[in-house]
Amino acid sequence: MEDNLKDLNAPVVEPDEAETDSAFDRRRRLIGAIGAPICALLVWFTPIAGLSPEAHKLLAIMTLVALWWITEPIPIPVTSMVGPTLCVICGVVKMKEAFAAFANPMIFLFMGGFIIAKAMMVNGLDKRIAYGIISMKWVGDCPRRIFLAIGLACMLCSGWISNTATAAMMFPIALGLLEAIREMMAANGKTINLRTYKYATGLMLMTAYACSIGGVLTPIGTPPNIIMLGFLSEMCDIHVSFFQWMVWGLVAMIAYFIIAYIVLARMFPSDVEHIEGAQDFIRGKVKELGNWTTAQKNTLFAFLVAVILWVTPGFLNIFLGTQSEVLTAYNRLFPEAIAAMIGALLLFFLPVDRKWSRMTLTWSDAVKGVEWGTLLLFGGGLAMGGMMYSTGLSEWIGAQIISMMGGDPSELLLVAVFCVMSLLLSELTSHTAATNMIGPLAIGAALSAGFSPVPVAVGVALSASLGFMLPVSTPPNAIVYASGYIPITKMIKTGVYIDFIGIAVVTIPIVLYLVEMIL
């Protein structure tokens, strides 16, 4: 996912700041490379009552894997392969069991989503959707409405394609609008420095934050969503449908967006009522897109087929009931992973010309669109989570966590603790790695306390998407930080507000009330 950053300008920082960041990363990797194996060996040789030999070995391996996920002495996806490999070597489980999770249906759901998203980017459907939103008549040249429209475009696109790709696509659009503001000001005799211009900071932050917020809409919107659904399936044999997630995700997305919009609009207001030239800039970009191409129409068709197949079970459930034979047969024939693969495979069967000489998506483009590292990380996390459950390690850790909470915590306290843990860890490391670490612990603790694991699992996934404080928290943050228009102190301040207001006002109420109500 980080590859998308290579095409952008480097962040505008002072030389000493760049050197400090580099030195910090080197120290972090060195400490992890040496310290993690030492910690794992200490766990290995320390007697721990209540653990089976297999669970004890797995705890040591998980210590190594978790610390390497955080410190990254080797690439995170490689670490995800190290865990299952060591489990086989150390006799925790047999090879078939260790690597079975890499063929989990959720892997293919995500893979299908990646391929469809790549087709949208290659054929320009994503830009057509984005420009279609910001060129609507209600937007006009009003700064506040442009601010809102940019956020909506980012949010709605990132619900279906990578938030990194969405940010990379919307970043130059936002820069172009800011340049229109600068030129308009200059024409009126007022010179502004975009690096210190409040509205520029707000628009850049809105671009990044809306991309992360939109990811909560669907299971394929961002890795934490699908990871937690995978853990529920592997550890608890609980299936959450695409439609169910979208109900929770839609409410969460709208609420998060309202909070982000209010905070950013108040902190970074525009000092003009109209941006002359903004509409001309947008119209010019729309004109460059030209007419709809056959490839774009085919991509839209394949995308809509997948979406219809994903949401149909929800409507069948509403109108026919959970015990309907039609619903049962449909779920057997068209589970979410198959729906994703049907949409993806259609792209290789739909021609863009009458000679059938070229299809909507080529294999070379499809391969580039699949984030293989994310799939490996996802598979490795599911493998470790499944082994934690099968060996009893997750139950033991859950019991220890419950004991530290006083032995009989409320569900509110349990959800709040894991939401905050997920948020803080995702600020410091990959939100995918953070979810892999926190997810099994949260589910294990919920089971030990006698609660349904679904609310806390949803809470962990939603909280992991609220990494708004630092450029390293998410790729969208890093992309917009590269503009040089965002002082790090401003990102931290706004991130703190949105993160903790979001958890307190949105995440916890949703998982405690809406999730349980729908279940």
Coordinates of C-alpha atoms in Angstrom, one line a residue:
M1 CA 0.0 0.0 0.0
E2 CA 2.9 2.3 0.8
D3 CA 4.1 2.0 -2.8
N4 CA 1.6 4.7 -3.7
L5 CA 3.7 7.2 -1.9
K6 CA 6.7 6.9 -4.2
D7 CA 5.1 9.0 -6.9
L8 CA 4.5 11.9 -4.6
N9 CA 6.8 14.6 -3.5
A10 CA 8.7 13.9 -0.2
P11 CA 7.3 15.6 2.9
V12 CA 8.5 19.1 3.3
V13 CA 10.5 18.9 6.5
E14 CA 13.7 20.4 7.8
P15 CA 16.9 18.3 7.3
D16 CA 17.3 17.7 11.1
E17 CA 13.7 16.5 11.3
A18 CA 14.3 14.0 8.4
E19 CA 17.5 12.8 10.1
T20 CA 15.7 12.4 13.4
D21 CA 12.9 10.3 11.8
S22 CA 15.4 8.1 10.0
A23 CA 17.4 7.6 13.2
F24 CA 14.3 6.8 15.1
D25 CA 13.3 4.2 12.6
R26 CA 16.8 2.6 12.6
R27 CA 16.8 2.4 16.4
R28 CA 13.3 1.0 16.4
R29 CA 14.2 -1.8 14.0
L30 CA 17.5 -2.5 15.8
I31 CA 15.8 -2.8 19.2
G32 CA 13.1 -5.0 17.7
A33 CA 15.6 -7.3 15.9
I34 CA 17.5 -7.9 19.1
G35 CA 15.0 -7.4 21.8
A36 CA 12.1 -9.4 20.4
P37 CA 13.9 -12.7 20.2
I38 CA 15.2 -12.1 23.8
C39 CA 11.7 -11.4 25.1
A40 CA 10.4 -14.5 23.2
L41 CA 13.1 -16.7 24.8
L42 CA 12.3 -15.3 28.3
V43 CA 8.7 -16.3 27.8
W44 CA 9.7 -19.7 26.4
F45 CA 11.8 -20.6 29.5
T46 CA 9.6 -19.0 32.1
P47 CA 7.2 -21.5 33.8
I48 CA 3.6 -20.4 33.4
A49 CA 0.9 -22.2 35.3
G50 CA -2.3 -23.0 33.5
L51 CA -0.9 -23.2 30.0
S52 CA -0.5 -26.4 28.0
P53 CA 3.0 -26.9 26.4
E54 CA 1.6 -26.0 23.0
A55 CA 0.0 -22.8 24.3
H56 CA 3.2 -21.9 26.2
K57 CA 5.3 -22.3 23.0
L58 CA 2.7 -20.3 21.0
L59 CA 2.8 -17.5 23.6
A60 CA 6.6 -17.2 23.1
I61 CA 6.1 -17.2 19.3
M62 CA 3.3 -14.6 19.5
T63 CA 5.6 -12.4 21.6
L64 CA 8.2 -12.4 18.9
V65 CA 5.6 -11.8 16.1
A66 CA 3.8 -9.0 17.9
L67 CA 7.0 -7.1 18.7
W68 CA 8.3 -7.5 15.2
W69 CA 4.9 -6.3 13.9
I70 CA 5.4 -3.1 15.9
T71 CA 9.2 -2.5 15.4
E72 CA 9.4 -3.8 11.8
P73 CA 13.0 -5.2 11.6
I74 CA 11.7 -7.2 8.7
P75 CA 8.6 -6.4 6.5
I76 CA 5.3 -6.9 8.3
P77 CA 4.0 -9.5 5.8
V78 CA 7.2 -11.5 6.2
T79 CA 6.7 -11.5 9.9
S80 CA 3.2 -12.9 9.3
M81 CA 4.8 -15.9 7.6
V82 CA 7.4 -16.4 10.4
G83 CA 4.7 -17.1 13.0
P84 CA 3.0 -20.1 11.4
T85 CA 6.4 -21.4 10.2
L86 CA 7.8 -21.4 13.8
C87 CA 4.6 -23.0 15.1
V88 CA 5.2 -26.0 12.8
I89 CA 8.9 -26.2 13.7
C90 CA 8.3 -26.0 17.4
G91 CA 5.5 -28.6 17.4
V92 CA 2.6 -26.3 18.3
V93 CA 0.5 -27.6 15.4
K94 CA 0.9 -29.6 12.2
M95 CA 1.6 -27.7 8.9
K96 CA -1.8 -28.2 7.4
E97 CA -3.4 -26.6 10.4
A98 CA -0.8 -23.8 10.6
F99 CA -1.3 -22.6 7.0
A100 CA -5.0 -23.5 6.5
A101 CA -6.0 -19.8 7.3
F102 CA -4.2 -18.7 4.1
A103 CA -7.0 -20.3 2.1
N104 CA -9.8 -18.7 4.3
P105 CA -12.7 -17.5 2.1
M106 CA -12.1 -14.0 3.5
I107 CA -8.8 -14.0 1.6
F108 CA -10.7 -14.4 -1.6
L109 CA -13.3 -11.8 -0.6
F110 CA -10.5 -9.3 -0.2
M111 CA -8.7 -10.4 -3.3
G112 CA -11.9 -10.0 -5.4
G113 CA -12.3 -6.5 -3.9
F114 CA -8.7 -5.6 -4.8
I115 CA -9.2 -6.7 -8.4
I116 CA -12.5 -4.7 -8.8
A117 CA -10.9 -1.7 -7.3
K118 CA -7.9 -1.9 -9.6
A119 CA -10.2 -2.0 -12.6
M120 CA -11.9 1.1 -11.3
M121 CA -8.6 2.9 -11.1
V122 CA -7.1 1.6 -14.4
N123 CA -10.3 2.5 -16.4
G124 CA -10.8 5.9 -14.7
L125 CA -14.2 5.0 -13.1
D126 CA -12.9 6.2 -9.7
K127 CA -12.1 9.6 -11.0
R128 CA -15.4 9.9 -12.8
I129 CA -17.2 9.2 -9.6
A130 CA -15.1 11.6 -7.6
Y131 CA -15.4 14.5 -10.1
G132 CA -19.1 13.7 -10.4
I133 CA -19.6 14.4 -6.7
I134 CA -17.5 17.6 -6.5
S135 CA -19.0 19.0 -9.8
M136 CA -22.6 18.9 -8.5
K137 CA -24.5 22.2 -8.7
W138 CA -25.0 22.5 -4.9
V139 CA -21.2 22.6 -4.5
G140 CA -20.5 25.7 -6.6
D141 CA -17.6 27.8 -5.5
C142 CA -18.4 28.0 -1.8
P143 CA -15.3 27.0 0.2
R144 CA -17.3 25.2 2.9
R145 CA -19.3 23.2 0.3
I146 CA -16.1 22.3 -1.6
F147 CA -14.6 21.2 1.7
L148 CA -17.7 19.0 2.2
A149 CA -17.7 17.7 -1.4
I150 CA -14.0 16.7 -1.3
G151 CA -14.7 14.8 2.0
L152 CA -17.8 13.1 0.5
A153 CA -15.9 12.0 -2.6
C154 CA -13.0 10.6 -0.6
M155 CA -15.3 8.8 1.8
L156 CA -17.6 7.2 -0.7
C157 CA -14.7 6.0 -3.0
S158 CA -12.7 4.6 -0.1
G159 CA -15.6 2.4 1.0
W160 CA -14.9 0.3 -2.0
I161 CA -11.3 0.9 -3.0
S162 CA -8.1 1.2 -1.0
N163 CA -8.0 4.3 1.2
T164 CA -4.4 4.8 0.0
A165 CA -5.4 4.8 -3.7
T166 CA -8.3 7.1 -2.9
A167 CA -6.0 9.6 -1.1
A168 CA -3.5 9.4 -4.0
M169 CA -6.3 10.1 -6.5
M170 CA -7.9 13.0 -4.5
F171 CA -4.6 14.6 -3.3
P172 CA -3.9 16.4 -6.7
I173 CA -7.5 17.5 -7.0
A174 CA -7.3 19.2 -3.6
L175 CA -4.0 20.8 -4.5
G176 CA -5.5 22.1 -7.7
L177 CA -8.4 23.7 -5.8
L178 CA -5.9 25.3 -3.3
E179 CA -3.9 26.7 -6.2
A180 CA -7.1 28.2 -7.6
I181 CA -7.6 29.9 -4.2
R182 CA -4.1 31.3 -4.3
E183 CA -4.5 32.7 -7.8
M184 CA -7.8 34.2 -7.0
M185 CA -6.3 35.9 -3.9
A186 CA -3.3 37.1 -6.0
A187 CA -5.7 38.6 -8.6
N188 CA -7.4 40.6 -5.8
G189 CA -4.0 41.9 -4.5
K190 CA -3.7 39.5 -1.6
T191 CA -0.7 37.2 -1.4
I192 CA -1.1 34.0 0.7
N193 CA 1.3 31.3 1.7
L194 CA -0.5 28.0 1.4
R195 CA 1.9 26.4 3.9
T196 CA 0.4 28.6 6.6
Y197 CA -3.1 29.1 5.2
K198 CA -5.6 27.6 7.6
Y199 CA -8.1 26.4 4.9
A200 CA -5.3 24.6 3.1
T201 CA -4.4 22.7 6.2
G202 CA -8.1 21.8 6.8
L203 CA -8.7 20.7 3.2
M204 CA -5.6 18.4 3.3
L205 CA -6.7 16.9 6.6
M206 CA -10.2 16.4 5.3
T207 CA -8.8 14.5 2.3
A208 CA -6.9 12.1 4.5
Y209 CA -9.4 11.7 7.3
A210 CA -12.4 11.1 4.9
C211 CA -10.4 8.3 3.1
S212 CA -9.9 6.5 6.4
I213 CA -13.5 7.1 7.6
G214 CA -15.0 5.8 4.3
G215 CA -13.2 2.5 4.9
V216 CA -15.5 1.5 7.7
L217 CA -18.5 1.3 5.3
T218 CA -17.9 -2.2 4.0
P219 CA -16.0 -5.3 5.0
I220 CA -13.6 -4.8 2.1
G221 CA -13.2 -1.1 2.8
T222 CA -10.1 -1.5 5.0
P223 CA -8.2 -4.5 6.3
P224 CA -9.2 -4.3 10.0
N225 CA -12.9 -5.0 9.1
I226 CA -12.2 -8.2 7.2
I227 CA -9.6 -9.3 9.8
M228 CA -12.1 -9.1 12.7
L229 CA -14.7 -10.9 10.6
G230 CA -12.1 -13.6 9.9
F231 CA -11.3 -13.9 13.6
L232 CA -15.0 -14.3 14.5
S233 CA -15.3 -17.0 11.9
E234 CA -12.0 -18.8 12.9
M235 CA -12.3 -18.5 16.6
C236 CA -16.1 -18.5 17.3
D237 CA -17.7 -19.9 14.1
I238 CA -19.7 -16.7 13.9
H239 CA -20.6 -15.4 10.4
V240 CA -21.3 -11.7 10.0
S241 CA -22.9 -10.9 6.6
F242 CA -21.8 -8.2 4.2
F243 CA -25.2 -6.5 4.7
Q244 CA -25.0 -6.6 8.5
W245 CA -21.6 -4.9 8.5
M246 CA -22.8 -2.3 6.0
V247 CA -25.6 -1.3 8.4
W248 CA -23.1 -0.7 11.2
G249 CA -20.6 0.7 8.9
L250 CA -23.0 3.2 7.3
V251 CA -24.0 4.6 10.7
A252 CA -20.4 4.8 11.9
M253 CA -19.2 6.4 8.7
I254 CA -21.8 9.1 8.7
A255 CA -21.3 9.9 12.4
Y256 CA -17.5 9.9 12.1
F257 CA -17.7 12.2 9.0
I258 CA -20.0 14.7 10.8
I259 CA -17.6 14.9 13.7
A260 CA -14.5 15.3 11.4
Y261 CA -16.3 17.9 9.3
I262 CA -17.4 20.0 12.4
V263 CA -14.0 19.8 14.0
L264 CA -12.0 20.7 10.8
A265 CA -14.5 23.4 9.6
R266 CA -14.2 25.2 13.0
M267 CA -10.5 24.9 13.3
F268 CA -9.6 25.7 9.7
P269 CA -12.3 28.1 8.3
S270 CA -11.9 29.8 5.0
D271 CA -11.5 33.6 4.9
V272 CA -13.4 34.0 1.7
E273 CA -17.0 33.3 0.7
H274 CA -16.3 32.3 -2.9
I275 CA -13.4 30.7 -4.7
E276 CA -13.3 32.2 -8.1
G277 CA -11.9 29.8 -10.7
A278 CA -12.8 26.6 -8.6
Q279 CA -15.8 25.8 -10.9
D280 CA -13.6 26.3 -14.0
F281 CA -11.0 24.0 -12.6
I282 CA -13.5 21.3 -11.8
R283 CA -15.3 21.6 -15.2
G284 CA -11.9 21.4 -17.0
K285 CA -11.1 18.2 -15.1
V286 CA -14.5 16.7 -16.0
K287 CA -14.1 17.6 -19.6
E288 CA -10.7 15.9 -19.7
L289 CA -12.5 12.6 -18.8
G290 CA -14.5 12.7 -22.0
N291 CA -17.4 10.4 -22.6
W292 CA -18.0 7.2 -20.8
T293 CA -15.8 4.4 -22.3
T294 CA -16.8 0.8 -22.8
A295 CA -14.2 -0.2 -20.2
Q296 CA -15.8 2.2 -17.6
K297 CA -19.3 0.8 -18.4
N298 CA -18.0 -2.8 -18.0
T299 CA -16.3 -2.0 -14.8
L300 CA -19.4 -0.3 -13.4
F301 CA -21.4 -3.4 -14.4
A302 CA -19.0 -5.8 -12.7
F303 CA -18.9 -3.7 -9.6
L304 CA -22.7 -3.4 -9.4
V305 CA -23.0 -7.2 -9.9
A306 CA -20.7 -7.8 -6.9
V307 CA -22.6 -5.2 -4.7
I308 CA -26.0 -6.7 -5.6
L309 CA -24.8 -10.2 -4.7
W310 CA -23.3 -8.9 -1.4
V311 CA -26.4 -7.1 -0.2
T312 CA -29.1 -9.5 -1.5
P313 CA -29.0 -11.8 1.6
G314 CA -29.8 -8.9 3.8
F315 CA -33.0 -8.1 1.9
L316 CA -33.9 -11.8 1.7
N317 CA -33.5 -11.9 5.5
I318 CA -35.7 -8.9 6.0
F319 CA -38.5 -10.0 3.7
L320 CA -38.4 -13.8 4.0
G321 CA -36.9 -14.3 7.5
T322 CA -33.7 -16.0 8.7
Q323 CA -35.1 -19.5 8.3
S324 CA -36.1 -19.1 4.7
E325 CA -35.0 -21.9 2.4
V326 CA -34.4 -19.3 -0.4
L327 CA -31.9 -17.5 1.9
T328 CA -30.2 -20.7 2.9
A329 CA -29.8 -21.8 -0.7
Y330 CA -28.6 -18.4 -1.7
N331 CA -25.9 -18.3 1.1
R332 CA -24.7 -21.7 0.0
L333 CA -24.4 -20.8 -3.6
F334 CA -23.3 -17.1 -3.4
P335 CA -21.3 -16.5 -0.2
E336 CA -19.5 -13.1 0.0
A337 CA -16.2 -14.5 -1.3
I338 CA -17.9 -16.0 -4.4
A339 CA -19.8 -12.7 -5.0
A340 CA -16.4 -10.9 -5.0
M341 CA -14.8 -13.4 -7.3
I342 CA -17.8 -13.2 -9.8
G343 CA -17.4 -9.5 -10.0
A344 CA -13.7 -9.7 -10.4
L345 CA -13.8 -12.6 -13.0
L346 CA -16.4 -10.7 -15.1
L347 CA -13.7 -8.1 -15.8
F348 CA -11.7 -10.7 -17.7
F349 CA -14.7 -11.8 -19.8
L350 CA -16.2 -8.4 -20.8
P351 CA -14.5 -7.0 -24.0
V352 CA -13.9 -3.4 -24.7
D353 CA -14.1 -3.7 -28.5
R354 CA -16.1 -5.7 -31.0
K355 CA -13.1 -7.8 -32.0
W356 CA -12.7 -9.1 -28.5
S357 CA -9.0 -8.3 -28.7
R358 CA -8.8 -6.7 -25.2
M359 CA -10.8 -7.3 -22.1
T360 CA -11.8 -4.8 -19.4
L361 CA -8.9 -5.7 -17.2
T362 CA -5.6 -7.3 -18.1
W363 CA -3.9 -9.9 -16.0
S364 CA -0.8 -7.7 -15.5
D365 CA -3.0 -4.9 -14.2
A366 CA -4.9 -7.3 -11.9
V367 CA -1.7 -8.7 -10.4
K368 CA -0.5 -5.1 -9.7
G369 CA -3.8 -4.3 -8.0
V370 CA -3.7 -7.2 -5.5
E371 CA -1.9 -6.1 -2.3
W372 CA -0.2 -9.4 -1.7
G373 CA 1.5 -8.2 1.4
T374 CA -1.8 -7.3 3.0
L375 CA -3.2 -10.8 2.1
L376 CA -0.2 -12.5 3.7
L377 CA -0.5 -10.3 6.7
F378 CA -4.2 -11.1 6.9
G379 CA -3.6 -14.9 6.5
G380 CA -0.8 -14.9 9.1
G381 CA -3.0 -13.0 11.6
L382 CA -5.9 -15.4 11.1
A383 CA -3.5 -18.4 11.4
M384 CA -2.1 -17.1 14.7
G385 CA -5.6 -16.2 16.0
G386 CA -6.9 -19.6 15.1
M387 CA -4.0 -21.4 16.9
M388 CA -4.5 -19.2 19.9
Y389 CA -8.0 -20.4 20.1
S390 CA -7.3 -24.1 19.4
T391 CA -4.5 -24.3 22.0
G392 CA -6.4 -22.5 24.7
L393 CA -4.0 -19.5 24.7
S394 CA -6.7 -16.9 23.9
E395 CA -8.9 -18.2 26.7
W396 CA -6.0 -18.0 29.2
I397 CA -5.1 -14.5 28.1
G398 CA -8.7 -13.5 28.2
A399 CA -9.0 -14.7 31.7
Q400 CA -5.9 -12.8 32.8
I401 CA -7.3 -9.6 31.2
I402 CA -10.7 -10.1 33.0
S403 CA -8.9 -10.7 36.2
M404 CA -7.0 -7.4 35.8
M405 CA -10.3 -5.7 35.3
G406 CA -11.6 -6.9 38.6
G407 CA -13.0 -10.2 37.7
D408 CA -16.4 -9.1 36.6
P409 CA -16.2 -6.1 34.3
S410 CA -19.1 -4.6 32.5
E411 CA -19.4 -5.0 28.8
L412 CA -19.0 -1.2 28.5
L413 CA -15.7 -1.3 30.2
L414 CA -14.5 -4.3 28.2
V415 CA -15.4 -2.6 24.9
A416 CA -14.0 0.7 25.9
V417 CA -10.6 -0.7 26.9
F418 CA -10.1 -2.7 23.7
C419 CA -11.3 0.2 21.5
V420 CA -8.7 2.5 23.1
M421 CA -6.0 -0.1 22.9
S422 CA -6.8 -0.7 19.2
L423 CA -6.7 3.1 18.5
L424 CA -3.5 3.8 20.3
L425 CA -1.6 0.9 18.8
S426 CA -2.9 1.8 15.3
E427 CA -1.5 5.3 15.7
L428 CA 2.0 3.8 16.2
T429 CA 2.0 0.9 13.8
S430 CA 0.1 -0.5 10.8
H431 CA -3.6 -0.7 11.7
T432 CA -3.6 -4.1 10.0
A433 CA -0.9 -5.4 12.4
A434 CA -2.6 -3.7 15.3
T435 CA -5.9 -5.5 14.6
N436 CA -4.0 -8.8 14.3
M437 CA -2.6 -8.3 17.7
I438 CA -5.6 -6.9 19.6
G439 CA -8.3 -8.9 17.8
P440 CA -7.7 -12.4 19.3
L441 CA -7.2 -10.8 22.8
A442 CA -10.5 -8.9 22.6
I443 CA -12.4 -11.9 21.4
G444 CA -10.8 -14.1 24.1
A445 CA -11.6 -11.6 26.8
A446 CA -15.2 -11.3 25.7
L447 CA -15.7 -15.1 25.7
S448 CA -14.1 -15.4 29.2
A449 CA -16.4 -12.7 30.5
G450 CA -19.4 -14.4 29.0
F451 CA -20.2 -11.7 26.5
S452 CA -20.9 -12.0 22.8
P453 CA -17.6 -11.4 21.0
V454 CA -19.2 -9.6 18.1
P455 CA -19.6 -6.1 19.7
V456 CA -16.0 -5.9 20.9
A457 CA -14.7 -7.3 17.5
V458 CA -16.6 -4.6 15.6
G459 CA -15.3 -2.0 18.1
V460 CA -11.7 -3.0 17.6
A461 CA -12.1 -2.8 13.8
L462 CA -13.8 0.6 13.8
S463 CA -11.2 2.0 16.3
A464 CA -8.3 0.8 14.2
S465 CA -9.5 3.0 11.4
L466 CA -9.4 6.1 13.6
G467 CA -5.6 6.7 13.3
F468 CA -5.7 10.5 12.7
M469 CA -2.9 11.9 14.9
L470 CA 0.4 11.1 13.1
P471 CA 1.6 11.0 9.5
V472 CA 2.8 7.4 10.1
S473 CA -0.6 6.3 11.4
T474 CA -2.1 5.6 7.9
P475 CA -0.9 6.1 4.3
P476 CA -3.6 8.8 3.6
N477 CA -2.1 10.9 6.5
A478 CA 1.4 10.4 5.0
I479 CA 0.2 11.4 1.5
V480 CA -1.3 14.7 2.5
Y481 CA 1.5 15.5 5.0
A482 CA 3.8 15.4 1.9
S483 CA 2.1 18.6 0.7
G484 CA 3.9 20.6 3.4
Y485 CA 0.6 22.4 4.3
I486 CA 0.0 20.5 7.5
P487 CA 2.0 21.4 10.7
I488 CA 2.5 18.2 12.7
T489 CA 1.1 19.9 15.8
K490 CA -2.1 20.6 13.9
M491 CA -2.5 17.0 12.8
I492 CA -1.9 15.7 16.3
K493 CA -4.4 18.2 17.9
T494 CA -7.2 17.6 15.4
G495 CA -6.5 13.8 15.5
V496 CA -6.8 13.7 19.2
Y497 CA -10.2 15.5 19.1
I498 CA -11.7 13.3 16.3
D499 CA -10.2 10.0 17.7
F500 CA -11.5 10.2 21.2
I501 CA -14.8 12.0 20.4
G502 CA -15.3 9.3 17.7
I503 CA -14.8 6.4 20.2
A504 CA -16.9 7.9 23.0
V505 CA -19.8 9.2 20.9
V506 CA -19.8 6.8 18.0
T507 CA -17.9 3.6 18.4
I508 CA -18.9 2.5 21.8
P509 CA -22.7 3.3 21.4
I510 CA -22.8 1.6 18.0
V511 CA -21.2 -1.7 19.2
L512 CA -23.1 -1.8 22.5
Y513 CA -26.6 -1.0 21.1
L514 CA -26.8 -1.1 17.3
V515 CA -24.7 -4.3 16.8
E516 CA -26.5 -6.2 19.5
M517 CA -29.9 -5.0 18.3
I518 CA -29.2 -6.3 14.8
L519 CA -27.8 -9.5 16.0

